[in-house]
C-alpha positions as CSV (number, residue, x, y, z in Angstrom):
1,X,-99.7,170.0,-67.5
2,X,-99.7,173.4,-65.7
3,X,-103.2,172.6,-64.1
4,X,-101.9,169.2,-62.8
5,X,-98.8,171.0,-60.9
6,X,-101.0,173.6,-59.1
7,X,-102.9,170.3,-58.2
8,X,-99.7,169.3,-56.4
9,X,-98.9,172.2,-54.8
10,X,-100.5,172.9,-51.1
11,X,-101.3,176.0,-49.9
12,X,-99.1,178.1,-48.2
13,X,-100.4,179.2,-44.7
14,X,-99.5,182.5,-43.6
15,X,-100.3,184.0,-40.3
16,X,-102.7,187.2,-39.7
17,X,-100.9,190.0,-39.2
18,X,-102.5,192.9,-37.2
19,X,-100.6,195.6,-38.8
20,X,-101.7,198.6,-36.1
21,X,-100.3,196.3,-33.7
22,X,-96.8,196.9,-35.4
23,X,-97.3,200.1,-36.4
24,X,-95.1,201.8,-33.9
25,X,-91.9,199.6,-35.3
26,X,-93.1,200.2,-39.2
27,X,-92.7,203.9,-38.3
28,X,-89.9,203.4,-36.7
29,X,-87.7,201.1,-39.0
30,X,-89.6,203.3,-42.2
31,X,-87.7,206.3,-40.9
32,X,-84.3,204.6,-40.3
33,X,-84.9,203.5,-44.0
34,X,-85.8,207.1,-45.2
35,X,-82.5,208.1,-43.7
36,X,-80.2,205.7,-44.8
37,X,-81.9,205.9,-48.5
38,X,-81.6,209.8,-48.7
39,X,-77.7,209.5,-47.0
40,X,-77.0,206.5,-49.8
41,X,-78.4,208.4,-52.9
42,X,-77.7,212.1,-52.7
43,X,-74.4,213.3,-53.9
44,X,-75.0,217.0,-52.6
45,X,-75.0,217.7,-49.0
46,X,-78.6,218.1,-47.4
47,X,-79.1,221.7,-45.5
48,X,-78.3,221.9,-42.0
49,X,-80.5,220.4,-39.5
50,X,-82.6,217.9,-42.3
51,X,-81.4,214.7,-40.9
52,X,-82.3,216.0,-37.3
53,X,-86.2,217.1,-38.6
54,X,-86.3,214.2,-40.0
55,X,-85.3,212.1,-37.1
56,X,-87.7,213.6,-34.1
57,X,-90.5,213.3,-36.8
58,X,-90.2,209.9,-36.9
59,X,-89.4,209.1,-32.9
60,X,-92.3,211.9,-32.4
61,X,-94.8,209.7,-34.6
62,X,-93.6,206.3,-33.3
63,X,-94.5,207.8,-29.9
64,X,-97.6,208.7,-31.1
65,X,-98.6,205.5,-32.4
66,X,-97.2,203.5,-29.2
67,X,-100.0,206.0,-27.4
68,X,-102.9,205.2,-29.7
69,X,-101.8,201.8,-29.0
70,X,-101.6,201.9,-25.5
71,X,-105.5,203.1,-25.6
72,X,-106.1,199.6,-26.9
73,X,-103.8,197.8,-24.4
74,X,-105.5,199.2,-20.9
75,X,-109.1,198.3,-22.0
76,X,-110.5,195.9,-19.7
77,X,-112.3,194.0,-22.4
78,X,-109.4,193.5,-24.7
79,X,-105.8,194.1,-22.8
80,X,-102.8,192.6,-23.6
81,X,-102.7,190.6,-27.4
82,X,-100.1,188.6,-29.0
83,X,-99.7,190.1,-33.3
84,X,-98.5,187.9,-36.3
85,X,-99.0,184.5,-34.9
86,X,-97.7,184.7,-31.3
87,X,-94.6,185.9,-32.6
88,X,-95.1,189.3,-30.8
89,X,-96.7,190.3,-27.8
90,X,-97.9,193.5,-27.4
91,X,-98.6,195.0,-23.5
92,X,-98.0,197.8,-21.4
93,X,-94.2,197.2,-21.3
94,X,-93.5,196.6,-24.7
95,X,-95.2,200.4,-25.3
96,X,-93.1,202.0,-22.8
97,X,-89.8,200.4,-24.0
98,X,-90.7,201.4,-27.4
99,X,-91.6,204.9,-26.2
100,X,-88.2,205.1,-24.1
101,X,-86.4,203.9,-27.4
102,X,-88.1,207.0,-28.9
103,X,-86.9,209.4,-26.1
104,X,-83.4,207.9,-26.7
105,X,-83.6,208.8,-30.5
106,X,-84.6,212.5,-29.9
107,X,-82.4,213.2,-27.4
C-alpha cells in the first residue's frame, strides 16, 4: 500500500540555491533574529552597550560579506548572476544598497 502511494507522488522540484550569493542577507536577518531572541527570552536586563556590540558586529560582517561578494561580481569572466532560480539578482548595485543598509544600522 505504502509503496503504491510514493508511486503516485511526483517529485518535488526545488530550485539551486547559491547560498554565498545570500550570504550577506543570512547575516543580516540572523542577527535581527539573535536580537529579537535574546530581547524575547531574558527576564534580566543585558549590560550596557550588548545590544549595540551586537548590532555593528552584525552590519560589520554583512559588509564584509557584500565585499567578498563584490570580488565575484566585477570579474569579467563571471559578473553579474541571478541566485535561487531568477528570484534574485545579484550585481554591483544590489552590494552597495546592501552595504548602505549596513552603514544605516551602525550609525
Amino acid at each position: 500500500m505504502i509503496a503504491l502511494i510514493a508511486q503516485q507522488v511526483p517529485t518535488l522540484a526545488v530550485p539551486d540555491i547559491q547560498w554565498s550569493a545570500i550570504a550577506p542577507l543570512l547575516v543580516l536577518f540572523g542577527g535581527a533574529l539573535v536580537l529579537l531572541t535574546i530581547a524575547a527570552l531574558t527576564t534580566t536586563r543585558l549590560p550596557k552597550g550588548t545590544e549595540t556590540v551586537i548590532t555593528i558586529v552584525t552590519a560589520l560582517a554583512t559588509i564584509g560579506s557584500s565585499l567578498a561578494l563584490r570580488g565575484r561580481i566585477i570579474d569579467a569572466k563571471r559578473g553579474p548572476f541571478q541566485a535561487i532560480a531568477g528570484a534574485l539578482t545579484i550585481d554591483a548595485f544590489s552590494i552597495f544598497v546592501t552595504c548602505l543598509i549596513s552603514v544605516g544600522v551602525i550609525l
